[in-house]
Short mmCIF file of C-alpha atoms in Angstrom, two decimals:
data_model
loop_
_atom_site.label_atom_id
_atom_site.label_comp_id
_atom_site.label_asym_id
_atom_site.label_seq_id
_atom_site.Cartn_x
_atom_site.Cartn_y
_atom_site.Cartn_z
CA UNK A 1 0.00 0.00 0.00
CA UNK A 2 1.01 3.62 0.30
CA UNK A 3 1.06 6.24 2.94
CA UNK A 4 0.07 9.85 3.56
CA UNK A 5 3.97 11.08 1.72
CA UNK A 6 3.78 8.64 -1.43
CA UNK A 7 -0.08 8.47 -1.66
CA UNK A 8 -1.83 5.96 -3.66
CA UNK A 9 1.14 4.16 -5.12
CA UNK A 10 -0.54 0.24 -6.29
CA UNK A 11 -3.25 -0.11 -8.90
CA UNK A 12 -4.27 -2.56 -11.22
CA UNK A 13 -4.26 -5.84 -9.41
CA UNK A 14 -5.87 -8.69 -9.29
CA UNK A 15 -6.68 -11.37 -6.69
CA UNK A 16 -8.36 -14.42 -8.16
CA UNK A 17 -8.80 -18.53 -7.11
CA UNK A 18 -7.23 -18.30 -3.76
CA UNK A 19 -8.07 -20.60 -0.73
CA UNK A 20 -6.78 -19.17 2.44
CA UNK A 21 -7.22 -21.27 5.42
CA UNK A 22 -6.94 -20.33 8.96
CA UNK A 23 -4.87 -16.91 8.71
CA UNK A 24 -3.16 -16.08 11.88
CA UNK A 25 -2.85 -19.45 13.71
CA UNK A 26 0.85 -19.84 13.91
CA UNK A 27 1.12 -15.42 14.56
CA UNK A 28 1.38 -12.64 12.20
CA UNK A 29 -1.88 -10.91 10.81
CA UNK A 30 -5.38 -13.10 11.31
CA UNK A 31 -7.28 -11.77 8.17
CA UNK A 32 -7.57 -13.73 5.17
CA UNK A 33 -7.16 -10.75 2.38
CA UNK A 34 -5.79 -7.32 3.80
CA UNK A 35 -5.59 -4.28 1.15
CA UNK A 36 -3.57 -1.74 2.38
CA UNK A 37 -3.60 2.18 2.27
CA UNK A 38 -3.47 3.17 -1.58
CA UNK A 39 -4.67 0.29 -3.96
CA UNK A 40 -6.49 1.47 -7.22
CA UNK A 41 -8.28 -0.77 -9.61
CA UNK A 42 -8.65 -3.88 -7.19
CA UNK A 43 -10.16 -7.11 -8.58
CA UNK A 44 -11.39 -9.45 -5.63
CA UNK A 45 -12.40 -12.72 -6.89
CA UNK A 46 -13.60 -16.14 -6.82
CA UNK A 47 -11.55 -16.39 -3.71
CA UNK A 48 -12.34 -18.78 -0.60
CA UNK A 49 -11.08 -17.58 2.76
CA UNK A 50 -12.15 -19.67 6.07
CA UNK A 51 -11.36 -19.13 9.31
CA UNK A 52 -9.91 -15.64 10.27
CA UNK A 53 -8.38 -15.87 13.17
CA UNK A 54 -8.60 -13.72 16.83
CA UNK A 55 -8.95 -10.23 15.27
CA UNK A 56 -9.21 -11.39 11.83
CA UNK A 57 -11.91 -10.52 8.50
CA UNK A 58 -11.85 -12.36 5.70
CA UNK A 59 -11.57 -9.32 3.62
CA UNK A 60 -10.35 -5.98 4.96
CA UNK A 61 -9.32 -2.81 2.94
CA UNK A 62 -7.72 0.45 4.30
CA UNK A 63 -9.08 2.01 1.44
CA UNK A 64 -7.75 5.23 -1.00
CA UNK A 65 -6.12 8.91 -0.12
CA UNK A 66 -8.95 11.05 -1.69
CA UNK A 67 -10.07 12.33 -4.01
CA UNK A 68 -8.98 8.93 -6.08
CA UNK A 69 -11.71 6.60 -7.34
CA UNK A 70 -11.19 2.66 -5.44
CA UNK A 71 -12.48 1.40 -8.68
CA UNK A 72 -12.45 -1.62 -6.24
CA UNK A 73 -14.38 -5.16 -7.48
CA UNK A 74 -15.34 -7.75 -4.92
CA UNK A 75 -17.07 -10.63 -6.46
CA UNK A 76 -17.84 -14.49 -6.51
CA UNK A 77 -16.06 -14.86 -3.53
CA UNK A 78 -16.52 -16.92 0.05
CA UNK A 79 -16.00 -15.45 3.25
CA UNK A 80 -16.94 -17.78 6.40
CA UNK A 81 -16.26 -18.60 9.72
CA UNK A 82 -14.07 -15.58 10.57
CA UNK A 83 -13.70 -14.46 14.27
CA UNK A 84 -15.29 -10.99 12.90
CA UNK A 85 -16.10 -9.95 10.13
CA UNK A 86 -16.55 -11.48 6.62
CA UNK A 87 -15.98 -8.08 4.66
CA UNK A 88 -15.09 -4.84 6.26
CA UNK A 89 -14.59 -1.72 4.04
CA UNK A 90 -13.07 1.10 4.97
CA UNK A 91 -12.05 5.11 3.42
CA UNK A 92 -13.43 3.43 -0.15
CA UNK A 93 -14.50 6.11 -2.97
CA UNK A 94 -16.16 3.79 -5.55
CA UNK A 95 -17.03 -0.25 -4.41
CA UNK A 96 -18.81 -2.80 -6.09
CA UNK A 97 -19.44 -6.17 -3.68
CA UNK A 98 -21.46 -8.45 -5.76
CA UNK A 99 -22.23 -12.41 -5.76
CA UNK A 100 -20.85 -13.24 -2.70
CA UNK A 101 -21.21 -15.63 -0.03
CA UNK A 102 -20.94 -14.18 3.52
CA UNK A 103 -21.56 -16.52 6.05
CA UNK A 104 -21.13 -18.14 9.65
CA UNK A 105 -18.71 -14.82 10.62
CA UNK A 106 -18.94 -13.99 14.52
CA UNK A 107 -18.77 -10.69 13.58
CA UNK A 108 -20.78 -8.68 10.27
CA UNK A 109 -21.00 -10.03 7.08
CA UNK A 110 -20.50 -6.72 4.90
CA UNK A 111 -19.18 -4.12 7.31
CA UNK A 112 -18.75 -0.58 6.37
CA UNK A 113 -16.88 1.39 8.74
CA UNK A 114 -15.20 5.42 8.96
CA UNK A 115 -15.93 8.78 10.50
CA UNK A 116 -16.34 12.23 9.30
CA UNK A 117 -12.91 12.89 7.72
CA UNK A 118 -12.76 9.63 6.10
CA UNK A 119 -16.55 8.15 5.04
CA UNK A 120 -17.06 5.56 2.36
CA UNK A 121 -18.48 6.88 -0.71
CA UNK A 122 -19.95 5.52 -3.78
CA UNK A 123 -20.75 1.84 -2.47
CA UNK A 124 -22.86 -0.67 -4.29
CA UNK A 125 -24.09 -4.31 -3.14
CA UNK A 126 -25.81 -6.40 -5.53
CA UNK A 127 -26.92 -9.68 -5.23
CA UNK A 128 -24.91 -11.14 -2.67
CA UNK A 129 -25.93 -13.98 0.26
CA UNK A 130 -25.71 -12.86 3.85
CA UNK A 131 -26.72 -15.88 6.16
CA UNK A 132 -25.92 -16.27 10.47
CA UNK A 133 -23.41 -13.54 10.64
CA UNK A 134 -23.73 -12.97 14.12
CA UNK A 135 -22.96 -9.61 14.07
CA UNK A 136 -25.36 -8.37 11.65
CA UNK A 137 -26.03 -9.32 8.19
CA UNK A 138 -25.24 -5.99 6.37
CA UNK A 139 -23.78 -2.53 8.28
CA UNK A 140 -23.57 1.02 6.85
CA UNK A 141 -21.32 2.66 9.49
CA UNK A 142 -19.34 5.41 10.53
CA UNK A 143 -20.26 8.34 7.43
CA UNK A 144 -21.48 6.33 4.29
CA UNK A 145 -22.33 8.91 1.75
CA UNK A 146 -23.79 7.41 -1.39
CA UNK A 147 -24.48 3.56 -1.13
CA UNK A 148 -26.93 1.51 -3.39
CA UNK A 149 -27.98 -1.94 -2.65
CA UNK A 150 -30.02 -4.30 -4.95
CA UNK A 151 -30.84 -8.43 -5.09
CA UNK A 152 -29.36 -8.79 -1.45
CA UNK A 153 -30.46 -12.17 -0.04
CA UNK A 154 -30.28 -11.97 3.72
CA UNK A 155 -31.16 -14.17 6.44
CA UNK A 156 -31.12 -15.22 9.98
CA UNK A 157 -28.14 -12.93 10.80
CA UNK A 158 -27.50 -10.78 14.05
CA UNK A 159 -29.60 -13.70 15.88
CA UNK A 160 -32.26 -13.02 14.20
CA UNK A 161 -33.22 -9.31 14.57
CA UNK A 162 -32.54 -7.19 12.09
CA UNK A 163 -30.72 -8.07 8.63
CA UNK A 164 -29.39 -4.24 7.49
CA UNK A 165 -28.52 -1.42 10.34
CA UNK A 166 -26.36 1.95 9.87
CA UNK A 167 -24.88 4.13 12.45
CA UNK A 168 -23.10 7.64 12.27
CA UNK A 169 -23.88 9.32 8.85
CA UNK A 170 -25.78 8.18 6.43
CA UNK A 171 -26.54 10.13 3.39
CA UNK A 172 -27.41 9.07 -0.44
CA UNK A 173 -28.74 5.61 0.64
CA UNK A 174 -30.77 3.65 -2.04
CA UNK A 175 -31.89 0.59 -1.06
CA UNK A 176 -34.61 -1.64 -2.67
CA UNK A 177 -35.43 -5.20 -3.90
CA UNK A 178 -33.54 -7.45 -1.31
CA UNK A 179 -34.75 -9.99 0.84
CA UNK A 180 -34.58 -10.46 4.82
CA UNK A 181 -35.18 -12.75 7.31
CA UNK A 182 -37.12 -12.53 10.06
CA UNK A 183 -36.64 -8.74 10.02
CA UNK A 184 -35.94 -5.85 7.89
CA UNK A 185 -33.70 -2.69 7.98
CA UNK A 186 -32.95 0.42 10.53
CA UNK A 187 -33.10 2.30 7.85
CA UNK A 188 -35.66 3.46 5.31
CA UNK A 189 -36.02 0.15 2.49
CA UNK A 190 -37.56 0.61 -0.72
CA UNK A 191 -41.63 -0.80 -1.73
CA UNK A 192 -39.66 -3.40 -3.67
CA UNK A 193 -37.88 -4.83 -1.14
CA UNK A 194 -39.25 -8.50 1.09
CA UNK A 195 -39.27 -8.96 4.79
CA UNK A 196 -40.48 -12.53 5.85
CA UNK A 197 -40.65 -14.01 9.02
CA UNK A 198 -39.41 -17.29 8.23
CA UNK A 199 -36.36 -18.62 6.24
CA UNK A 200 -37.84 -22.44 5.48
CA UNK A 201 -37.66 -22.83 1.87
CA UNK A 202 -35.38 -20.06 0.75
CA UNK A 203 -32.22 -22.08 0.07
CA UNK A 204 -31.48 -25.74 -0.63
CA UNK A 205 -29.27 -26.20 2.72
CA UNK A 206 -27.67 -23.20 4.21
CA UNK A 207 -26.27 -25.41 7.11
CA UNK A 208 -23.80 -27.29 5.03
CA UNK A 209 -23.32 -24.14 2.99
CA UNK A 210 -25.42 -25.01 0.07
CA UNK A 211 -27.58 -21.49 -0.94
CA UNK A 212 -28.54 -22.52 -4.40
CA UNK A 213 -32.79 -21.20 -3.89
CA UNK A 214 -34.64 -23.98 -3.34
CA UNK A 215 -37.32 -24.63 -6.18
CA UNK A 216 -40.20 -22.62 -5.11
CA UNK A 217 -38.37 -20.18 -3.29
CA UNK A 218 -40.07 -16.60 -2.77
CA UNK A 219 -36.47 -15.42 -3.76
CA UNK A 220 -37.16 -16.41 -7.66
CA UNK A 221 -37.95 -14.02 -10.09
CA UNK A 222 -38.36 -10.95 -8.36
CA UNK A 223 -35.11 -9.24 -8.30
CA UNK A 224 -34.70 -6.33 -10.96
CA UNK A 225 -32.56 -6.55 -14.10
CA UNK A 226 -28.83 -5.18 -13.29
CA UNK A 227 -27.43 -6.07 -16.76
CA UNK A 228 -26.81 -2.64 -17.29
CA UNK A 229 -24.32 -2.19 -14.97
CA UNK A 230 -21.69 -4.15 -16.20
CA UNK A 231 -23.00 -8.21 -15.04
CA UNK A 232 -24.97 -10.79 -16.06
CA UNK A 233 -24.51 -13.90 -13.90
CA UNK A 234 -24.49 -15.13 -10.79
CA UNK A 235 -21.55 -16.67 -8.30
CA UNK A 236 -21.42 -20.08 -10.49
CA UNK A 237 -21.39 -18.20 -13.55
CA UNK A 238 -24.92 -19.00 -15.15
CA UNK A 239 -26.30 -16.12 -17.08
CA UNK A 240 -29.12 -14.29 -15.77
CA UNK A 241 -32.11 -14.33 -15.97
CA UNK A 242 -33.10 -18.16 -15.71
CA UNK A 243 -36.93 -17.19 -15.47
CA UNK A 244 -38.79 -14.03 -15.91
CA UNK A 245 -36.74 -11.80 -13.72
CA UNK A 246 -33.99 -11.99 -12.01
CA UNK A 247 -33.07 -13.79 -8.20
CA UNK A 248 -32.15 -12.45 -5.31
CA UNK A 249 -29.27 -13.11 -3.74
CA UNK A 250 -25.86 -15.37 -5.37
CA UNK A 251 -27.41 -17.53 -7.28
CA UNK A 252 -29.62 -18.00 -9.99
CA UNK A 253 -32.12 -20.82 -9.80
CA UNK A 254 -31.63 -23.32 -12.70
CA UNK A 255 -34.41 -25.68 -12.05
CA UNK A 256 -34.74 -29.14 -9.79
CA UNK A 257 -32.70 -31.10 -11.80
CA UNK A 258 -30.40 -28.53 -11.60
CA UNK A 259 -30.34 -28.70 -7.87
CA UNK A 260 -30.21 -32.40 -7.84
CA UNK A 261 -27.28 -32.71 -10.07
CA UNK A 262 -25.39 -30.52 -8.06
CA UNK A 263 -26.11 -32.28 -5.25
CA UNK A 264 -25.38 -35.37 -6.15
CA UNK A 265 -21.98 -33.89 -7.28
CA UNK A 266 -20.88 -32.08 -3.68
CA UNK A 267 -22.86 -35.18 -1.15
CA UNK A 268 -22.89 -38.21 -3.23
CA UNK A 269 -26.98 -37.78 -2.91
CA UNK A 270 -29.71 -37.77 -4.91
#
């Protein structure tokens, strides 16, 4: 990274088809991906990272000297089991976290934190699965100033109460057609947008990590079309839509044979 003399001094970088396994047991720094002071043009993806240890996040960034763009990219990733939280975002100016799995953290799932002098800006969540954080599914903290969030698919995170919070500033918020279970947001959620009480039926087996939507799922079909932001498919790479409309949350539903195959392929079931 850089530092307050040099400034940004990295860019263009990409971190891609990495499994990182219990960061910090033997010493040194617990968190699975750490992006330092000063990175530009960040590509974050189809990474696994399990495990962060005492202290650790699967993903943490330090973020950009302003008035730089990020231009960071975190997508089709996994972040679970970490001893806080699965994402945390700090001092970013331009963000997109989409198609991830964030799950089984004992902190937040998606965690954006800052103050006055140095908010997030420009943030945008699409379409990525938030399940038993216990820290909260989804937080918008410390002076977030421009922050969009589509497709979300959250559930039975911060023990059950509610799925999306904020704290400090918030300004520019835009939130609409996500999902949450058993309860909603702090903040104001768009008509669009799905609050149910119960999570049976949603996903094929979120307990052994399996969040392909079951077939019949209230998550099908009624997310809204984001091809026009730059991506059309989901964490496994299928194209979307499958149906009429688009999901909600990381994957797209392919059907029950679908399903079955894949199942069969990852249990030895049928």
């Amino acid at each position: 990274g850089g530092c307050p003399a040099w400034g940004n001094t990295h860019y263009d970088i990409l971190i891609e088809n990495n499994t990182v396994t219990n960061p910090g047991t033997n010493g040194g720094q617990p968190d699975g991906i750490d992006l330092k002071v000063g990175l530009q043009q960040v590509t974050v993806r189809g990474n696994v990272v399990r495990n962060a240890g005492t202290d650790g996040q699967g993903l943490t960034t330090a973020g950009v000297f302003s008035p730089v763009k990020s231009d960071l990219i975190i997508e089709k990733n996994i972040f679970t089991g970490g001893a806080t939280s699965g994402i945390s975002l700090g001092l970013q100016n331009g963000v997109v976290v989409r198609n991830n799995l964030v799950y089984g953290n004992v902190g937040i799932g998606i965690n954006f934190s800052g103050d006055i002098s140095n908010p997030n800006k420009n943030v945008i969540l699409y379409n990525n699965t938030l399940y038993n954080n216990t820290g909260g599914g989804i937080i918008l903290g410390g002076e977030t100033q421009g922050a969009l969030l589509r497709n979300n698919l959250l559930f039975n995170n911060n023990s059950d109460s509610y799925q999306m919070s904020s704290w400090g500033g918030l300004s520019g918020l835009d939130s609409d057609y996500n999902m949450m279970i058993p309860l909603g947001t702090t903040f104001t959620e768009g008509s669009h947008s799905v609050v149910l009480a119960s999570s049976a039926g949603i996903v094929v087996n979120a307990g052994v990590g399996n969040f392909h939507l079951a077939a019949g799922s209230p998550a099908i079909n009624i997310g809204v079309n984001l091809s026009s932001t730059g991506f059309m498919d989901d964490f496994a790479g299928t194209q979307r839509p499958q149906g009429a409309a688009w999901d909600i949350g990381a994957y797209e539903f392919l059907g029950t044979m679908a399903v079955s195959a894949y199942l069969t392929g990852l249990f030895g079931v049928h």
